[in-house]
mmCIF file of C-alpha atoms and ligand atoms in Angstrom:
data_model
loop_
_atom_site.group_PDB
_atom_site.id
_atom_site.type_symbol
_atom_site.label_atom_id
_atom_site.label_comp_id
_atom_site.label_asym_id
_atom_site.label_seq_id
_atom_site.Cartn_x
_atom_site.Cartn_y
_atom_site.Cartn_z
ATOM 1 C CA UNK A 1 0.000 0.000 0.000
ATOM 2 C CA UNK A 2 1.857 3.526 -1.002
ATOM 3 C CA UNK A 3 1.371 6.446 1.260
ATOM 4 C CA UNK A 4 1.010 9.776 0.884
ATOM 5 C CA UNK A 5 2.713 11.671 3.794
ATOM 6 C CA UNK A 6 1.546 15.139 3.430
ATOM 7 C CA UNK A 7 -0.788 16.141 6.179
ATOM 8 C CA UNK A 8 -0.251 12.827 8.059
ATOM 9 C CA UNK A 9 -0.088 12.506 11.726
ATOM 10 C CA UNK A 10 2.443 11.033 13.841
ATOM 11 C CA UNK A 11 4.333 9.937 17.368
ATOM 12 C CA UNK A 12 7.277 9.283 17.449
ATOM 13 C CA UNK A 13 9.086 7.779 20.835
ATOM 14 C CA UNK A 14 13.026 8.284 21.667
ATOM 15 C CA UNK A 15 13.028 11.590 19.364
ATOM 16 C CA UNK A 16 15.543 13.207 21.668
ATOM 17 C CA UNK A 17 18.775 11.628 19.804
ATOM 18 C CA UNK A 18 19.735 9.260 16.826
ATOM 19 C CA UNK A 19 17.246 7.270 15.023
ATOM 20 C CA UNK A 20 14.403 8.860 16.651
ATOM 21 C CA UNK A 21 15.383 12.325 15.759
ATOM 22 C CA UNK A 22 16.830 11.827 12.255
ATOM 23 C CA UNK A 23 12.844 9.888 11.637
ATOM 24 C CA UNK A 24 11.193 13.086 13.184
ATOM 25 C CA UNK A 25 13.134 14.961 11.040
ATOM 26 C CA UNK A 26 12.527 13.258 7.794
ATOM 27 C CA UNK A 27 8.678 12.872 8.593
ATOM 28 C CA UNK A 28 8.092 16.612 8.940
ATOM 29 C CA UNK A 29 10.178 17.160 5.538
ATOM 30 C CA UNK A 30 7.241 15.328 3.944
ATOM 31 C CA UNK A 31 4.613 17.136 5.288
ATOM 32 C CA UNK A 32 3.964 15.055 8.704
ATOM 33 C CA UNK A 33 2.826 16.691 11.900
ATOM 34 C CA UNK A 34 4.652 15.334 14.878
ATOM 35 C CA UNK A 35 3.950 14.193 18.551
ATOM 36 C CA UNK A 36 7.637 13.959 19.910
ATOM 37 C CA UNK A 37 8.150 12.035 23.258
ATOM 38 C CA UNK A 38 11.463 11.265 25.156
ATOM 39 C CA UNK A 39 12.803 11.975 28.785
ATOM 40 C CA UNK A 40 14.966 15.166 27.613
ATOM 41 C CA UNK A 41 12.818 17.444 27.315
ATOM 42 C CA UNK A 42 14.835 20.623 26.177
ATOM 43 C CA UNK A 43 16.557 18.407 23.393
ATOM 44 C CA UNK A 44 12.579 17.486 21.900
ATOM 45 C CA UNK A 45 11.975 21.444 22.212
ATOM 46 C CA UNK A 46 15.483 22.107 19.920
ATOM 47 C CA UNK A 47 14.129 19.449 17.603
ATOM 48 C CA UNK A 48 10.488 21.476 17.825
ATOM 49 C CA UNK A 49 11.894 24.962 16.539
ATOM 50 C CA UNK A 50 14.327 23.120 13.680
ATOM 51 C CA UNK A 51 10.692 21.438 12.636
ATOM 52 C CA UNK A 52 8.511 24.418 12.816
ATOM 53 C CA UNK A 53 9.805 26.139 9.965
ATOM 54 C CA UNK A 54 8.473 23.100 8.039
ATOM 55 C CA UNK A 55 5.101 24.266 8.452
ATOM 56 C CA UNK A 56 3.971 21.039 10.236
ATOM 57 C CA UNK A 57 2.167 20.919 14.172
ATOM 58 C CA UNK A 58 4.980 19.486 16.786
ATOM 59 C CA UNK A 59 4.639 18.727 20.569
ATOM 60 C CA UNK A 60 6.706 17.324 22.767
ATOM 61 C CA UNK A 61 6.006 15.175 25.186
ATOM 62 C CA UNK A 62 8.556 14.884 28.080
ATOM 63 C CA UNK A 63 8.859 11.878 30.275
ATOM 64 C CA UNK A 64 9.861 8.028 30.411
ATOM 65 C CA UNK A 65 7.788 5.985 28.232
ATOM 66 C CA UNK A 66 7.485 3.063 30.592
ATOM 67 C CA UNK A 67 4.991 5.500 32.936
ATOM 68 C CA UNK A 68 1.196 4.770 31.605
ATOM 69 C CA UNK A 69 0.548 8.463 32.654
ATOM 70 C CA UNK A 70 3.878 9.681 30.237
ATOM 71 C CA UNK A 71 2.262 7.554 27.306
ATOM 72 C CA UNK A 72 -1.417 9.000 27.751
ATOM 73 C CA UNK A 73 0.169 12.193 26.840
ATOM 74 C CA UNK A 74 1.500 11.345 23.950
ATOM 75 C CA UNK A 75 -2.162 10.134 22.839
ATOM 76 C CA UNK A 76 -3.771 13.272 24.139
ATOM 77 C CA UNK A 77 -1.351 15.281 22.442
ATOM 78 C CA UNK A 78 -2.136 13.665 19.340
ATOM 79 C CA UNK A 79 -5.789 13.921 19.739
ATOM 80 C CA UNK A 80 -5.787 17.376 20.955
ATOM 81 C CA UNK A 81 -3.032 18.891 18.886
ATOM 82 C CA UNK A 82 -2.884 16.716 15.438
ATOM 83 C CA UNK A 83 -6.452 15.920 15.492
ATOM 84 C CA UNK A 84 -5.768 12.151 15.358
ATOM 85 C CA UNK A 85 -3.249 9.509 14.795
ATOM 86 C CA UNK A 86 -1.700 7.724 11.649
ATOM 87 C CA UNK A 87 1.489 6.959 12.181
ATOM 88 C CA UNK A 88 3.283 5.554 15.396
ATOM 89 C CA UNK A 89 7.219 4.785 15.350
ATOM 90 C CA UNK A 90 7.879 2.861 18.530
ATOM 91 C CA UNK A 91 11.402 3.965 18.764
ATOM 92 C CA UNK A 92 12.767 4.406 22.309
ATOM 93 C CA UNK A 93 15.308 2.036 23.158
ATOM 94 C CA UNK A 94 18.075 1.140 25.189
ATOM 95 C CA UNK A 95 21.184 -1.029 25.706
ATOM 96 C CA UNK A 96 23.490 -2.977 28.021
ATOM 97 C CA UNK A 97 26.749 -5.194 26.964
ATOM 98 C CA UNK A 98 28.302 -7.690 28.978
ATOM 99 C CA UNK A 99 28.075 -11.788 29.460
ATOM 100 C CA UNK A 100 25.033 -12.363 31.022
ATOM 101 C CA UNK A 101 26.990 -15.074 33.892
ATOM 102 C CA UNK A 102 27.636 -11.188 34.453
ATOM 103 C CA UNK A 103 24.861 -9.242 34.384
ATOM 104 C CA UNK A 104 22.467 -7.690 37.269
ATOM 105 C CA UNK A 105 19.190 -9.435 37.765
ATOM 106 C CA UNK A 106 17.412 -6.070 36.890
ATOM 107 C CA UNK A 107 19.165 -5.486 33.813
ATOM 108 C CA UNK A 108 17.140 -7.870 31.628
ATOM 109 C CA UNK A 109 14.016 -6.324 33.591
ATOM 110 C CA UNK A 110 14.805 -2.560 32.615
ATOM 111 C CA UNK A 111 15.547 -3.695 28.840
ATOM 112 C CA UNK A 112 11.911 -5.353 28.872
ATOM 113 C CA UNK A 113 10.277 -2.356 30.318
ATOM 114 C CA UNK A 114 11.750 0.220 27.753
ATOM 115 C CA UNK A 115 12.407 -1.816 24.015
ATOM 116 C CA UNK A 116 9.118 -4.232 24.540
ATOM 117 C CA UNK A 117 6.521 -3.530 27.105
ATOM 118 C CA UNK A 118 6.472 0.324 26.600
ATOM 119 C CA UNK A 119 6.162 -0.559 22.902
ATOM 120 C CA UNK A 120 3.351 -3.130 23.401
ATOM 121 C CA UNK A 121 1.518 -0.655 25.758
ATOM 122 C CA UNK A 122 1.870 2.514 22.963
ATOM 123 C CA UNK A 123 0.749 0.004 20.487
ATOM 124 C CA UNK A 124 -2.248 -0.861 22.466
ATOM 125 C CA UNK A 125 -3.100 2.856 23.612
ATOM 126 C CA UNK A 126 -2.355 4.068 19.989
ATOM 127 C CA UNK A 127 -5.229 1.501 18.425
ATOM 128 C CA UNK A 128 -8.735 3.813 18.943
ATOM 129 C CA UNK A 129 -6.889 6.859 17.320
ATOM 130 C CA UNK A 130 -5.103 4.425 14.047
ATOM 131 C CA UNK A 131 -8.372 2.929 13.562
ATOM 132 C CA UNK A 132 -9.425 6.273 12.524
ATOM 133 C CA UNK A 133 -6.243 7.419 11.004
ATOM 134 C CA UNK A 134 -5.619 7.912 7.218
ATOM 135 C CA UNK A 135 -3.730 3.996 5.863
ATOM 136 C CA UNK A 136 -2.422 4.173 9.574
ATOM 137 C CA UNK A 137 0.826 2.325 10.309
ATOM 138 C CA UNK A 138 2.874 1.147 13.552
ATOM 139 C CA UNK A 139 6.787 1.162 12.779
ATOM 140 C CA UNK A 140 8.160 -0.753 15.262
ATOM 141 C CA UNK A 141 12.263 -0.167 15.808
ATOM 142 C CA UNK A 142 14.210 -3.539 16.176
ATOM 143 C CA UNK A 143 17.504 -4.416 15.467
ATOM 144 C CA UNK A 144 19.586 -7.614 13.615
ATOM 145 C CA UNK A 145 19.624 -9.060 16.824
ATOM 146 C CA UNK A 146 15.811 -9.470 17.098
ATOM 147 C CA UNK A 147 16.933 -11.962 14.203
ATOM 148 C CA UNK A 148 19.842 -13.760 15.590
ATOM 149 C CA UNK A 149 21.387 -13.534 19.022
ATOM 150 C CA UNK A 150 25.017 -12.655 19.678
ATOM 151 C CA UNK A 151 26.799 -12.730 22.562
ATOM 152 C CA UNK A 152 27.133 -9.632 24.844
ATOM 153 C CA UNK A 153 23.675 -8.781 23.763
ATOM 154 C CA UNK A 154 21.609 -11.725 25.452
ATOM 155 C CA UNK A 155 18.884 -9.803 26.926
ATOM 156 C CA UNK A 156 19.083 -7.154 24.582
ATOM 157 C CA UNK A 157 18.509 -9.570 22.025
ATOM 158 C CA UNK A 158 15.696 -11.495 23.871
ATOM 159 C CA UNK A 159 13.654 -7.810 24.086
ATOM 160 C CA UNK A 160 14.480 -7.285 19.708
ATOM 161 C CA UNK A 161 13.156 -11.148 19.246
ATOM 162 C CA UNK A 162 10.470 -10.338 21.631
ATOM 163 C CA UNK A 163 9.549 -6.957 19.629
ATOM 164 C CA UNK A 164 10.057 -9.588 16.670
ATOM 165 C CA UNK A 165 7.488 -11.984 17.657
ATOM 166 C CA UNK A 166 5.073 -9.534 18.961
ATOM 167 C CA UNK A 167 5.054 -7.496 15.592
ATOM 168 C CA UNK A 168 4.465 -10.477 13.298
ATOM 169 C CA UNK A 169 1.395 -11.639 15.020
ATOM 170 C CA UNK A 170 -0.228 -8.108 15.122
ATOM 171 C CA UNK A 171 0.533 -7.649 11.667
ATOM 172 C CA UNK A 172 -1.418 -10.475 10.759
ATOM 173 C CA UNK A 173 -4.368 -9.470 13.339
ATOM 174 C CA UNK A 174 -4.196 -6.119 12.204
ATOM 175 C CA UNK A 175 -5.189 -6.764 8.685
ATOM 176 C CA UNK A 176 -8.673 -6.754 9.433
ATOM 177 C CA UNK A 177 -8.119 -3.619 10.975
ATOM 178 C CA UNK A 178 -6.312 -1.689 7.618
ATOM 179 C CA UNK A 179 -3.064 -1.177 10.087
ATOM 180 C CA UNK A 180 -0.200 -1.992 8.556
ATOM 181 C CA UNK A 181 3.207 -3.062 10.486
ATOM 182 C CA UNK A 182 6.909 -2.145 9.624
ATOM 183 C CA UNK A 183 10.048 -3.599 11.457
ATOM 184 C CA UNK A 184 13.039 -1.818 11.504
ATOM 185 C CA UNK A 185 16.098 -3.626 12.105
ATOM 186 C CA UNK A 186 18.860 -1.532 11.818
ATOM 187 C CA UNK A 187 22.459 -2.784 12.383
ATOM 188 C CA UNK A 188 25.487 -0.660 13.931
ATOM 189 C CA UNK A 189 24.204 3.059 13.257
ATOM 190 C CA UNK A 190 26.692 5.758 14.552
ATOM 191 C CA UNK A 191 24.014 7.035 17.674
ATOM 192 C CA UNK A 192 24.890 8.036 21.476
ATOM 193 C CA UNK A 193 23.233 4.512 21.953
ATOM 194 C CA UNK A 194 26.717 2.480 22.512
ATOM 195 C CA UNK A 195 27.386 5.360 25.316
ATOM 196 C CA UNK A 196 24.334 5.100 27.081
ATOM 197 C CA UNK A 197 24.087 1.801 27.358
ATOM 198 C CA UNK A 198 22.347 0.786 31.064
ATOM 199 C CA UNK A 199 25.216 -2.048 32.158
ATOM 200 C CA UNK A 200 28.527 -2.586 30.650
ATOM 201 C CA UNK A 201 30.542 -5.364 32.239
ATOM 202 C CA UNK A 202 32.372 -6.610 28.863
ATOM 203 C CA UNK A 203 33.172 -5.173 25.331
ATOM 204 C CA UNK A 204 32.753 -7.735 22.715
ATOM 205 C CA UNK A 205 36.065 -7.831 20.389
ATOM 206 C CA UNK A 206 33.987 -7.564 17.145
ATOM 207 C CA UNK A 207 35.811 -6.953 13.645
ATOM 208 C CA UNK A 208 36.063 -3.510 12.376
ATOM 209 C CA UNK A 209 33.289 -2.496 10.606
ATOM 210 C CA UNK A 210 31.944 1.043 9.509
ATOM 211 C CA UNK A 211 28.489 2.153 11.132
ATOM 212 C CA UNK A 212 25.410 3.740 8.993
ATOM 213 C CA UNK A 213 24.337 7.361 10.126
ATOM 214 C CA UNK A 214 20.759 8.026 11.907
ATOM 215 C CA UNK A 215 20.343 9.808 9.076
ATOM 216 C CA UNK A 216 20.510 7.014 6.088
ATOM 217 C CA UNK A 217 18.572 5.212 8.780
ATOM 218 C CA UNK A 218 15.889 7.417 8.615
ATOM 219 C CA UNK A 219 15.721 7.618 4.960
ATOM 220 C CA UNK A 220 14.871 4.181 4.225
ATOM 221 C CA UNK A 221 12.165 4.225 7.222
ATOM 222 C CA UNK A 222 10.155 6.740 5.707
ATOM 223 C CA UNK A 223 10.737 5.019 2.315
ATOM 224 C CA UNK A 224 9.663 1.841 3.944
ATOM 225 C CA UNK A 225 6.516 3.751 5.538
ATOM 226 C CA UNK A 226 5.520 4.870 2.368
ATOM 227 C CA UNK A 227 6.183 2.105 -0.227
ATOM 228 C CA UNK A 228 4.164 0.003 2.111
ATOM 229 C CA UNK A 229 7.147 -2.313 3.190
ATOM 230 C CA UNK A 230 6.824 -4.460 6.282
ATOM 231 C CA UNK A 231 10.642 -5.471 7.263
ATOM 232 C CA UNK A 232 13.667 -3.439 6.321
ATOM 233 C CA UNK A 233 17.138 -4.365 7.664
ATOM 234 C CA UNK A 234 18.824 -0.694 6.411
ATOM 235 C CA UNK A 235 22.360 -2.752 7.068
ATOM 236 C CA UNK A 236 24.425 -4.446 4.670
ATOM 237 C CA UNK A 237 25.985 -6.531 7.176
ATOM 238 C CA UNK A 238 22.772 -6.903 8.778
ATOM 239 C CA UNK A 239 21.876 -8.678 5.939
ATOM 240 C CA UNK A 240 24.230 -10.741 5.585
ATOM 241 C CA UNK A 241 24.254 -12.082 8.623
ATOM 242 C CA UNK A 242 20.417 -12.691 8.830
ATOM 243 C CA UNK A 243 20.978 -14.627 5.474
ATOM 244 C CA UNK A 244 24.048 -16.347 6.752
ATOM 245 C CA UNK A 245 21.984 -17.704 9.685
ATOM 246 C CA UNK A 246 19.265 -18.593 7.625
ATOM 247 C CA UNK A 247 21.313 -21.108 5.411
ATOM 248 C CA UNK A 248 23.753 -22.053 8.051
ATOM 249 C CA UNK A 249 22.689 -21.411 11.948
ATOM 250 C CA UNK A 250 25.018 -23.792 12.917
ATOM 251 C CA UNK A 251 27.714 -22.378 11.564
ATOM 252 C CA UNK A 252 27.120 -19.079 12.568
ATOM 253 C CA UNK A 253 26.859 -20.486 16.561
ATOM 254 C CA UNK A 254 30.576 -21.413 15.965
ATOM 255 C CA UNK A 255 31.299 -17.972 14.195
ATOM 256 C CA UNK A 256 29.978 -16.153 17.306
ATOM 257 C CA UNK A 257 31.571 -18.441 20.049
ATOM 258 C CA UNK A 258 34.790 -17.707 18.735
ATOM 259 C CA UNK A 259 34.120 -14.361 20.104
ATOM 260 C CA UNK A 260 33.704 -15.055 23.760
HETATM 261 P P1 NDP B 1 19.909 6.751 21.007
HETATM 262 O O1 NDP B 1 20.446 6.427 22.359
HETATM 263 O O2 NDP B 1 20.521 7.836 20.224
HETATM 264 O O3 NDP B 1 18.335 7.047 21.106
HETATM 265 C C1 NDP B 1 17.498 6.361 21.987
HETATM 266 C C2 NDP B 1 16.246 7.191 22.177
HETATM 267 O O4 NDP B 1 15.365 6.491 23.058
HETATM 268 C C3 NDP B 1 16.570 8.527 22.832
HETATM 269 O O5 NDP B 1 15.773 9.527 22.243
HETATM 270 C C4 NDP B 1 16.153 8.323 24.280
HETATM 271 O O6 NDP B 1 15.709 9.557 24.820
HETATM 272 C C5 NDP B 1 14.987 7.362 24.093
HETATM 273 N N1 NDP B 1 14.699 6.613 25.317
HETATM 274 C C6 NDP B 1 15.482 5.693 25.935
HETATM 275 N N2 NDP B 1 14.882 5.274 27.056
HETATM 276 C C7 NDP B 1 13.711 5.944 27.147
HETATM 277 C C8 NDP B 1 12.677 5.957 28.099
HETATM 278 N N3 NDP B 1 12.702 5.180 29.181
HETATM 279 N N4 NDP B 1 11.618 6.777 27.897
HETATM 280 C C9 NDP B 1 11.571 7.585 26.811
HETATM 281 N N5 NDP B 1 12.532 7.607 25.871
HETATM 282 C C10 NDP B 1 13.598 6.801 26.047
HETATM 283 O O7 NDP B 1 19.961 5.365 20.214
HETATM 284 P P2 NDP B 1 19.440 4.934 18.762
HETATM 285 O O8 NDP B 1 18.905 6.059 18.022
HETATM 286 O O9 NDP B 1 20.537 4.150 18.166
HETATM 287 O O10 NDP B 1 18.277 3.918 19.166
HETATM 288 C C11 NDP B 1 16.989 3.975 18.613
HETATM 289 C C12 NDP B 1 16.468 2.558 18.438
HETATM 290 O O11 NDP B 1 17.283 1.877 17.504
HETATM 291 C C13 NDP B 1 16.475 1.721 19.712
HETATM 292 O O12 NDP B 1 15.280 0.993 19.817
HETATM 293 C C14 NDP B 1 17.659 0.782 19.520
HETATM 294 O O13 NDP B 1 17.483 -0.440 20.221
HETATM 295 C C15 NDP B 1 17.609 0.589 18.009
HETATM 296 N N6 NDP B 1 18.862 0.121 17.417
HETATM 297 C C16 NDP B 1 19.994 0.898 17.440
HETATM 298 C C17 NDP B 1 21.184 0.422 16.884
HETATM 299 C C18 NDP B 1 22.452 1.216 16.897
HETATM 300 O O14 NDP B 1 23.500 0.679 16.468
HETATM 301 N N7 NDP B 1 22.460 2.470 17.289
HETATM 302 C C19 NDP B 1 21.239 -0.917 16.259
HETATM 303 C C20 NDP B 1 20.002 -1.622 16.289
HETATM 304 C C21 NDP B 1 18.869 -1.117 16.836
HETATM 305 P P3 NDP B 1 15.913 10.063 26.324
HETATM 306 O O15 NDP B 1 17.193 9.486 26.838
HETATM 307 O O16 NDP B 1 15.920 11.548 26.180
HETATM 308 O O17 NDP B 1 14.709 9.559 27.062
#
């Protein structure tokens, strides 16, 4: 199904920084009034007054999107401000590295909270408004490792497979409903997200290998949003891997012991 952005309606989670920002960004280019939501406030205002002179609506929404309270405002805001709903990029995410013989108890709980329940819960409180949106959509940010699990990454993996699983399923269910569902599974994209990661007991030793900017990132979203795609991987190597563990799972276990 192709889209036509102008005039659209969206929310956009984690639009402070990175991928969240660069998506904003690109939305309002074409036309697409935004509901921005992330804890740092001041940094969704900056974003505001570069988007304004777009000639779309923008709020923001400050607060943590695991608080049910924090969420409702993003809805309201959409109601109230955009007059509805079309568009909702579950984006807010966070990491943590380390082996998880490692790892604090609540760091697999915090991942949970932020990259898969908040985005369930949006999802869920987002439905009434997308039901009466225009070809309404829910973009739902992953990663490669919702597709195959490294190590370093085992609960941050778990919560991608998790947004995996859970996106598949509504996709089908939604059908009935005319909502369409894109995953984005982005691979290393140059973000603050490797500096603000929640727990870091270890560094995995991977091979060099040259990130993507939020930017390009961004790019093939909105492409993806309106060409009517449902699963983009905007990473080469992402790719390749995914394929690689498609054809040969086995040997890609090996492949990743070899880095522990
Ligand atoms: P950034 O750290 O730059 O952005 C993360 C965004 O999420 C920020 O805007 C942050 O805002 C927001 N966020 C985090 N926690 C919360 C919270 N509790 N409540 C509200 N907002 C929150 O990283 P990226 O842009 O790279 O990450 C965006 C998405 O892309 C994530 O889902 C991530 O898992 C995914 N991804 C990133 C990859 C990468 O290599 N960078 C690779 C694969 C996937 P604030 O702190 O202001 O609340």
């Amino acid at each position: 199904m192709k889209r036509n952005l102008q005039g659209a309606r969206a929310i956009v989670t984690g639009a402070s920084s990175g991928i969240g920002r660069e998506t904003a960004l690109e939305l309002a280019r074409h036309g697409v009034g935004l509901v921005l939501l992330a804890r740092r406030e001041e940094r969704l205002r900056e974003l505001g007054d570069q988007i304004m002179p777009l000639g779309v609506k923008v709020e923001a929404v400050g607060g943590d999107v695991t608080d049910p309270a924090v969420r409702q405002r993003a809805i309201d805001a959409a109601r109230g401000k955009l007059g509805g709903l079309d568009i909702l990029v579950n984006n807010a995410g966070i990491g943590a590295t380390g082996l998880f013989v490692d790892a604090d108890p609540q760091r697999v709980r915090r991942l949970m909270e932020v990259n898969f329940f908040a985005l369930v819960e949006m999802t869920r409180l987002s439905l009434p408004l997308l039901r009466q949106g225009n070809r309404p959509i829910v973009v739902n940010v992953s990663s490669i490792l919702g597709h195959r699990g490294v190590p370093y990454s085992s609960e941050y993996s778990a919560s991608k497979f998790a947004v995996q699983g859970f996106s598949e399923s509504i996709r089908a269910e939604f059908t009935k409903l005319g909502i369409d569902v894109l995953v984005v599974s982005p691979g290393t994209t140059e973000t603050e997200f490797f500096d603000r990661v929640i727990e870091r007991t270890d560094d995995p030793k991977w091979p060099e290998h040259r990130p993507v900017t939020a930017a390009v990132v961004a790019r093939q979203v909105v492409c993806a949003i309106r060409s009517g795609k449902h699963e983009i991987i905007p990473y080469l190597w992402g790719r390749v891997l995914c394929r690689m563990n498609r054809l040969a799972p086995g040997l890609v276990d090996r492949l990743m012991a070899r880095y522990v």
